[in-house]
Short mmCIF file of C-alpha atoms in Angstrom, two decimals:
data_model
loop_
_atom_site.label_atom_id
_atom_site.label_comp_id
_atom_site.label_asym_id
_atom_site.label_seq_id
_atom_site.Cartn_x
_atom_site.Cartn_y
_atom_site.Cartn_z
CA UNK A 1 99.27 52.53 -31.89
CA UNK A 2 97.71 49.79 -30.54
CA UNK A 3 99.12 46.77 -28.21
CA UNK A 4 100.83 44.04 -30.97
CA UNK A 5 98.84 41.22 -29.24
CA UNK A 6 95.15 43.51 -30.09
CA UNK A 7 96.38 44.07 -33.58
CA UNK A 8 97.08 40.36 -34.24
CA UNK A 9 93.47 39.47 -32.84
CA UNK A 10 92.11 42.07 -35.42
CA UNK A 11 94.42 40.59 -38.14
CA UNK A 12 93.28 42.43 -41.51
CA UNK A 13 90.38 44.31 -39.62
CA UNK A 14 92.87 46.17 -37.80
CA UNK A 15 93.02 49.08 -40.24
CA UNK A 16 89.83 49.20 -41.58
CA UNK A 17 88.79 49.90 -37.32
CA UNK A 18 91.16 51.47 -35.28
CA UNK A 19 92.08 54.01 -38.71
CA UNK A 20 88.61 54.99 -39.08
CA UNK A 21 87.43 58.73 -38.31
CA UNK A 22 83.60 59.04 -37.89
CA UNK A 23 81.56 61.74 -40.25
CA UNK A 24 78.32 60.57 -39.27
CA UNK A 25 77.55 61.45 -35.74
CA UNK A 26 80.83 63.55 -34.04
CA UNK A 27 82.36 62.32 -31.29
CA UNK A 28 81.68 65.93 -29.60
CA UNK A 29 79.14 65.82 -29.54
CA UNK A 30 78.62 62.08 -26.85
CA UNK A 31 79.45 62.04 -23.55
CA UNK A 32 81.93 59.47 -23.15
CA UNK A 33 82.78 57.17 -20.79
CA UNK A 34 85.21 58.92 -17.76
CA UNK A 35 87.02 58.31 -14.59
CA UNK A 36 84.69 60.81 -13.05
CA UNK A 37 81.31 59.60 -15.01
CA UNK A 38 78.59 59.70 -12.14
CA UNK A 39 79.97 63.24 -11.08
CA UNK A 40 79.55 64.59 -14.70
CA UNK A 41 76.22 62.55 -15.48
CA UNK A 42 74.68 61.60 -12.76
CA UNK A 43 74.87 64.02 -9.89
CA UNK A 44 72.74 66.56 -11.29
CA UNK A 45 69.87 63.52 -11.88
CA UNK A 46 67.15 61.94 -9.89
CA UNK A 47 68.86 59.13 -8.80
CA UNK A 48 69.55 58.66 -5.07
CA UNK A 49 72.69 59.27 -3.14
CA UNK A 50 72.33 54.67 -2.57
CA UNK A 51 72.20 54.82 -6.38
CA UNK A 52 75.28 56.89 -6.83
CA UNK A 53 77.64 55.41 -3.85
CA UNK A 54 76.18 51.58 -5.98
CA UNK A 55 77.02 52.86 -9.64
CA UNK A 56 80.11 53.51 -8.28
CA UNK A 57 81.58 50.74 -6.55
CA UNK A 58 80.29 49.00 -10.10
CA UNK A 59 82.44 51.16 -11.84
CA UNK A 60 84.56 50.90 -9.27
CA UNK A 61 85.56 47.65 -8.87
CA UNK A 62 87.42 45.01 -11.30
CA UNK A 63 90.51 45.62 -13.83
CA UNK A 64 88.79 48.46 -15.22
CA UNK A 65 87.94 50.34 -12.02
CA UNK A 66 87.53 54.38 -12.86
CA UNK A 67 87.79 54.27 -15.99
CA UNK A 68 84.40 54.82 -16.77
CA UNK A 69 84.51 51.55 -18.61
CA UNK A 70 82.44 48.39 -17.74
CA UNK A 71 83.07 44.77 -18.06
CA UNK A 72 80.26 42.87 -16.74
CA UNK A 73 80.27 38.54 -16.92
CA UNK A 74 76.62 37.69 -16.89
CA UNK A 75 74.97 34.58 -17.16
CA UNK A 76 71.53 33.63 -17.99
CA UNK A 77 71.92 30.94 -19.80
CA UNK A 78 70.82 28.55 -17.90
CA UNK A 79 67.13 29.70 -18.46
CA UNK A 80 66.76 31.17 -20.94
CA UNK A 81 68.70 28.47 -23.14
CA UNK A 82 68.70 25.34 -20.78
CA UNK A 83 71.48 24.19 -18.33
CA UNK A 84 72.10 21.83 -20.69
CA UNK A 85 72.69 23.60 -23.59
CA UNK A 86 74.26 26.71 -21.67
CA UNK A 87 77.30 24.74 -19.34
CA UNK A 88 77.32 21.35 -21.16
CA UNK A 89 80.26 22.29 -22.97
CA UNK A 90 81.79 23.33 -19.70
CA UNK A 91 80.08 21.36 -16.81
CA UNK A 92 82.02 23.25 -13.89
CA UNK A 93 79.29 26.09 -14.64
CA UNK A 94 76.56 24.25 -13.60
CA UNK A 95 77.62 25.18 -9.71
CA UNK A 96 77.35 29.08 -9.21
CA UNK A 97 80.11 29.42 -7.61
CA UNK A 98 82.02 28.48 -10.31
CA UNK A 99 80.22 31.66 -12.55
CA UNK A 100 81.18 33.94 -9.62
CA UNK A 101 85.00 32.71 -9.48
CA UNK A 102 85.61 33.59 -13.08
CA UNK A 103 83.92 36.48 -13.08
CA UNK A 104 86.69 37.25 -9.62
CA UNK A 105 89.36 36.14 -11.51
CA UNK A 106 88.37 37.95 -14.84
CA UNK A 107 88.97 41.27 -13.36
CA UNK A 108 84.76 41.90 -14.04
CA UNK A 109 83.56 44.80 -12.69
CA UNK A 110 80.57 42.86 -12.07
CA UNK A 111 78.42 39.31 -12.35
CA UNK A 112 75.29 39.51 -13.62
CA UNK A 113 73.21 36.84 -13.04
CA UNK A 114 70.01 34.77 -11.54
CA UNK A 115 68.08 35.20 -8.06
CA UNK A 116 68.74 31.18 -7.81
CA UNK A 117 72.74 31.41 -8.76
CA UNK A 118 73.25 34.46 -6.96
CA UNK A 119 71.20 33.91 -3.74
CA UNK A 120 73.46 31.27 -3.07
CA UNK A 121 76.37 32.23 -3.23
CA UNK A 122 75.24 35.65 -1.54
CA UNK A 123 76.78 35.98 1.54
CA UNK A 124 80.48 34.48 0.53
CA UNK A 125 80.87 36.78 -2.14
CA UNK A 126 78.71 39.62 -2.79
CA UNK A 127 81.07 42.11 -0.63
CA UNK A 128 83.78 40.87 -2.95
CA UNK A 129 82.14 41.60 -6.47
CA UNK A 130 79.18 43.37 -7.26
CA UNK A 131 75.84 41.99 -7.90
CA UNK A 132 73.51 42.52 -10.33
CA UNK A 133 69.86 40.36 -10.40
CA UNK A 134 68.36 39.35 -13.89
CA UNK A 135 64.59 39.63 -12.77
CA UNK A 136 62.74 38.42 -15.32
CA UNK A 137 63.43 35.68 -17.89
CA UNK A 138 62.48 33.56 -21.00
CA UNK A 139 62.31 30.31 -20.40
CA UNK A 140 62.51 28.08 -23.27
CA UNK A 141 60.50 24.34 -21.07
CA UNK A 142 57.27 25.05 -22.29
CA UNK A 143 55.87 23.72 -25.46
CA UNK A 144 55.51 25.53 -27.92
CA UNK A 145 58.58 27.47 -27.21
CA UNK A 146 57.35 31.00 -25.93
CA UNK A 147 59.22 34.39 -26.27
CA UNK A 148 58.12 36.51 -23.54
CA UNK A 149 59.90 37.82 -20.16
CA UNK A 150 58.28 36.57 -16.79
CA UNK A 151 59.22 38.77 -13.22
CA UNK A 152 61.08 35.54 -11.42
CA UNK A 153 61.35 37.28 -7.70
CA UNK A 154 60.61 40.68 -6.24
CA UNK A 155 63.89 43.35 -6.02
CA UNK A 156 63.80 43.46 -2.05
CA UNK A 157 65.15 40.16 -2.46
CA UNK A 158 67.43 41.27 -4.67
CA UNK A 159 68.18 44.15 -2.26
CA UNK A 160 68.57 41.92 0.55
CA UNK A 161 71.12 39.63 -0.97
CA UNK A 162 73.58 42.94 -1.01
CA UNK A 163 72.72 43.35 -4.99
CA UNK A 164 74.18 46.75 -6.11
CA UNK A 165 71.42 46.32 -9.54
CA UNK A 166 68.77 44.75 -11.81
CA UNK A 167 68.75 44.10 -15.13
CA UNK A 168 65.74 43.34 -16.89
CA UNK A 169 65.21 42.13 -20.87
CA UNK A 170 62.13 43.78 -22.61
CA UNK A 171 61.63 41.85 -26.03
CA UNK A 172 60.56 45.42 -28.16
CA UNK A 173 58.60 44.97 -30.75
CA UNK A 174 56.61 41.99 -29.70
CA UNK A 175 53.45 40.85 -28.35
CA UNK A 176 53.93 41.30 -24.72
CA UNK A 177 56.22 44.40 -24.98
CA UNK A 178 53.81 46.44 -23.55
CA UNK A 179 53.12 44.62 -20.10
CA UNK A 180 56.60 43.86 -20.26
CA UNK A 181 57.45 47.93 -20.11
CA UNK A 182 55.03 48.48 -17.92
CA UNK A 183 56.63 45.23 -15.23
CA UNK A 184 60.41 46.61 -15.82
CA UNK A 185 59.57 51.04 -15.61
CA UNK A 186 58.09 49.58 -12.22
CA UNK A 187 60.50 47.19 -10.99
CA UNK A 188 63.47 50.41 -12.22
CA UNK A 189 61.31 52.53 -9.95
CA UNK A 190 61.41 50.77 -6.92
CA UNK A 191 65.08 49.43 -7.49
CA UNK A 192 66.01 53.14 -7.25
CA UNK A 193 63.69 53.80 -4.47
CA UNK A 194 66.43 51.61 -2.77
CA UNK A 195 69.61 52.14 -4.16
CA UNK A 196 70.21 49.86 -6.78
CA UNK A 197 71.29 50.43 -10.57
CA UNK A 198 69.10 49.26 -13.36
CA UNK A 199 70.33 47.88 -16.54
CA UNK A 200 67.96 47.58 -19.31
CA UNK A 201 68.70 44.63 -22.11
CA UNK A 202 66.99 46.39 -24.89
CA UNK A 203 66.14 43.07 -27.29
CA UNK A 204 64.17 43.36 -30.47
CA UNK A 205 61.70 40.21 -31.29
CA UNK A 206 59.48 40.06 -34.29
CA UNK A 207 58.97 37.61 -36.75
CA UNK A 208 58.38 40.60 -38.86
CA UNK A 209 61.74 41.82 -38.80
CA UNK A 210 62.99 39.37 -41.58
CA UNK A 211 62.07 40.74 -44.61
CA UNK A 212 63.06 39.08 -47.80
CA UNK A 213 65.73 36.83 -46.14
CA UNK A 214 67.48 39.81 -44.32
CA UNK A 215 67.42 39.76 -40.76
CA UNK A 216 66.95 43.31 -39.31
CA UNK A 217 66.66 42.03 -35.73
CA UNK A 218 70.43 43.92 -34.69
CA UNK A 219 69.75 47.06 -37.44
CA UNK A 220 71.45 49.98 -36.03
CA UNK A 221 67.88 52.13 -36.59
CA UNK A 222 65.56 49.61 -34.88
CA UNK A 223 68.27 48.92 -31.52
CA UNK A 224 68.86 52.76 -31.57
CA UNK A 225 64.75 53.11 -31.22
CA UNK A 226 64.93 50.40 -28.72
CA UNK A 227 67.42 51.96 -26.53
CA UNK A 228 65.39 54.99 -26.89
CA UNK A 229 62.58 53.56 -25.21
CA UNK A 230 65.51 51.44 -22.57
CA UNK A 231 66.70 55.26 -21.61
CA UNK A 232 63.40 56.57 -21.03
CA UNK A 233 62.18 53.86 -18.65
CA UNK A 234 65.47 55.32 -16.75
CA UNK A 235 67.93 52.96 -17.21
CA UNK A 236 71.26 53.39 -15.62
CA UNK A 237 72.76 51.12 -18.33
CA UNK A 238 71.91 49.49 -21.36
CA UNK A 239 72.88 46.59 -23.29
CA UNK A 240 72.12 45.70 -27.14
CA UNK A 241 73.80 43.57 -29.43
CA UNK A 242 75.89 44.78 -31.86
CA UNK A 243 74.66 46.07 -35.10
CA UNK A 244 74.96 44.34 -38.01
CA UNK A 245 73.34 45.96 -40.69
CA UNK A 246 70.61 49.38 -40.96
CA UNK A 247 67.19 49.75 -42.62
CA UNK A 248 64.37 48.03 -40.07
CA UNK A 249 62.05 50.63 -40.50
CA UNK A 250 62.36 50.95 -44.55
CA UNK A 251 62.23 47.23 -44.84
CA UNK A 252 59.26 46.60 -42.37
CA UNK A 253 57.66 49.87 -43.48
CA UNK A 254 56.09 50.13 -40.06
CA UNK A 255 56.37 52.78 -37.52
CA UNK A 256 58.68 56.24 -38.10
CA UNK A 257 61.66 57.30 -39.42
CA UNK A 258 63.53 60.02 -41.39
CA UNK A 259 65.88 59.37 -44.71
CA UNK A 260 68.57 61.66 -42.08
CA UNK A 261 69.07 58.71 -39.99
CA UNK A 262 70.44 56.67 -43.24
CA UNK A 263 71.92 60.12 -45.36
CA UNK A 264 73.47 62.13 -41.95
CA UNK A 265 73.36 59.94 -38.74
CA UNK A 266 74.70 56.82 -39.98
CA UNK A 267 77.14 54.79 -42.59
CA UNK A 268 77.82 51.00 -43.68
CA UNK A 269 80.88 51.35 -41.27
CA UNK A 270 80.35 49.28 -37.99
CA UNK A 271 81.52 51.99 -35.80
CA UNK A 272 79.30 54.35 -37.28
CA UNK A 273 75.94 51.98 -36.90
CA UNK A 274 77.65 51.30 -33.38
CA UNK A 275 77.70 55.37 -32.61
CA UNK A 276 73.83 55.39 -33.80
CA UNK A 277 72.94 53.12 -30.93
CA UNK A 278 74.49 54.95 -28.19
CA UNK A 279 72.99 58.35 -29.44
CA UNK A 280 70.16 57.15 -28.58
CA UNK A 281 71.33 56.52 -24.98
CA UNK A 282 70.68 60.73 -24.54
CA UNK A 283 74.57 61.18 -26.25
CA UNK A 284 75.93 58.46 -24.61
CA UNK A 285 74.76 59.97 -20.97
CA UNK A 286 73.55 56.77 -20.49
CA UNK A 287 76.23 54.06 -21.06
CA UNK A 288 75.83 51.29 -23.77
CA UNK A 289 76.97 48.14 -23.75
CA UNK A 290 77.29 45.94 -25.98
CA UNK A 291 76.88 42.17 -25.67
CA UNK A 292 79.26 39.36 -26.57
CA UNK A 293 77.29 36.80 -28.39
CA UNK A 294 77.51 33.38 -28.70
CA UNK A 295 80.12 30.81 -28.73
CA UNK A 296 81.45 30.33 -32.16
CA UNK A 297 84.38 28.09 -30.93
CA UNK A 298 88.28 29.25 -31.57
CA UNK A 299 87.21 32.73 -33.25
CA UNK A 300 85.71 34.23 -30.08
CA UNK A 301 88.94 35.13 -28.81
CA UNK A 302 89.51 37.97 -32.28
CA UNK A 303 85.69 38.58 -32.17
CA UNK A 304 85.01 39.76 -28.41
CA UNK A 305 87.95 42.30 -28.92
CA UNK A 306 86.65 43.22 -32.38
CA UNK A 307 83.75 43.67 -30.66
CA UNK A 308 85.17 46.20 -27.97
CA UNK A 309 87.00 48.00 -30.48
CA UNK A 310 83.79 48.85 -32.14
CA UNK A 311 82.04 49.59 -29.00
CA UNK A 312 84.86 51.71 -27.34
CA UNK A 313 85.65 53.70 -30.92
CA UNK A 314 81.71 54.47 -31.52
CA UNK A 315 81.77 55.78 -27.48
CA UNK A 316 80.34 52.98 -25.91
CA UNK A 317 81.12 52.22 -22.53
CA UNK A 318 81.74 48.33 -22.79
CA UNK A 319 81.36 44.98 -22.84
CA UNK A 320 78.76 41.99 -21.42
CA UNK A 321 80.66 38.39 -22.57
CA UNK A 322 79.36 35.47 -21.21
CA UNK A 323 78.77 32.58 -23.62
CA UNK A 324 82.13 33.42 -24.98
CA UNK A 325 84.13 33.31 -21.81
CA UNK A 326 82.07 30.44 -19.62
CA UNK A 327 81.48 27.54 -22.57
CA UNK A 328 85.30 26.95 -22.86
CA UNK A 329 87.90 25.88 -20.07
CA UNK A 330 88.25 28.48 -16.59
CA UNK A 331 91.73 30.05 -18.10
CA UNK A 332 90.81 30.36 -21.53
CA UNK A 333 87.56 31.76 -20.06
CA UNK A 334 89.46 34.57 -18.45
CA UNK A 335 91.62 35.37 -21.19
CA UNK A 336 88.59 36.29 -23.11
CA UNK A 337 87.64 38.22 -20.39
CA UNK A 338 91.09 39.77 -19.80
CA UNK A 339 91.77 40.63 -23.86
CA UNK A 340 88.34 42.77 -23.99
CA UNK A 341 89.50 44.71 -20.73
CA UNK A 342 92.43 45.14 -22.23
CA UNK A 343 90.92 47.33 -25.56
CA UNK A 344 89.12 49.69 -22.87
CA UNK A 345 92.99 50.05 -20.73
CA UNK A 346 94.62 50.61 -24.35
CA UNK A 347 94.56 54.42 -24.32
CA UNK A 348 95.64 53.97 -28.50
CA UNK A 349 92.78 52.91 -29.03
CA UNK A 350 90.54 56.65 -29.41
CA UNK A 351 87.18 57.30 -29.55
CA UNK A 352 87.10 58.02 -34.06
#
């Protein structure tokens, strides 16, 4: 039985999530997070000793240290959404040091942010919490707004500031995605040469993914394929939005799929939809971390726990949660981060 606080936060969804038994994709076929994740999954790969050491540093830090699970605090919204829209609810986060302090106090495995945020505080903090430098961004100052990812710096610069890894976004399905694929593949290759871990934000982006009033940007089939493209680029961890529906390929009538995806490999249960995302990450060999999403106010704590339970029971590796934590008072941000970590520490919340 999960601890009472988590049960209270899940409310009437507790039984639906905690008693679910997945029949679509059997858990025995998956490579699940474990304390010896590096030895079990990566020791025979083409990743260098330096990559393995940095990967172990990331997985060995914070409240989830040496569990195989990962809690990352990401703050790149100052670029993606504008600093004003991201930080006005809590102006202390205009200061990069506050971002790093929240990640440390929250017990996170690492902090992911921009070259500017991490670079300006690197001498003070790079040895205290693993840094993940987000290397590309979509900036919203251009008029009209563009939906593209632009490189903001060099991989060598991230390495010089002591980062253990880099993160990048590809907008799969978008017009510039082929260029982004090439840029990120080259960046990841160089990062691996220097010994850094690679994390890919695998987001879909195309207005054509909205059909008859239904948004399929987070459909299990489309996000699953995005994940599969990401692991093909040799991402070490995949970041993906939680699947909220299915049938994107069927609605858009583009690309290729199979009836078995919908008849055998998925159901409409959120854990099974997320498990299809995990399946596309080489059966879980590459860890899936789901994003926390935007802040919606008083429901943020419960929603974060809800997402963590789905991710863990599906076979995922953890959460990467930002706005729900930093767009509120510091202590509440710590509480939300640690509440989601408690899901992964709770031995009674098991794989479905």
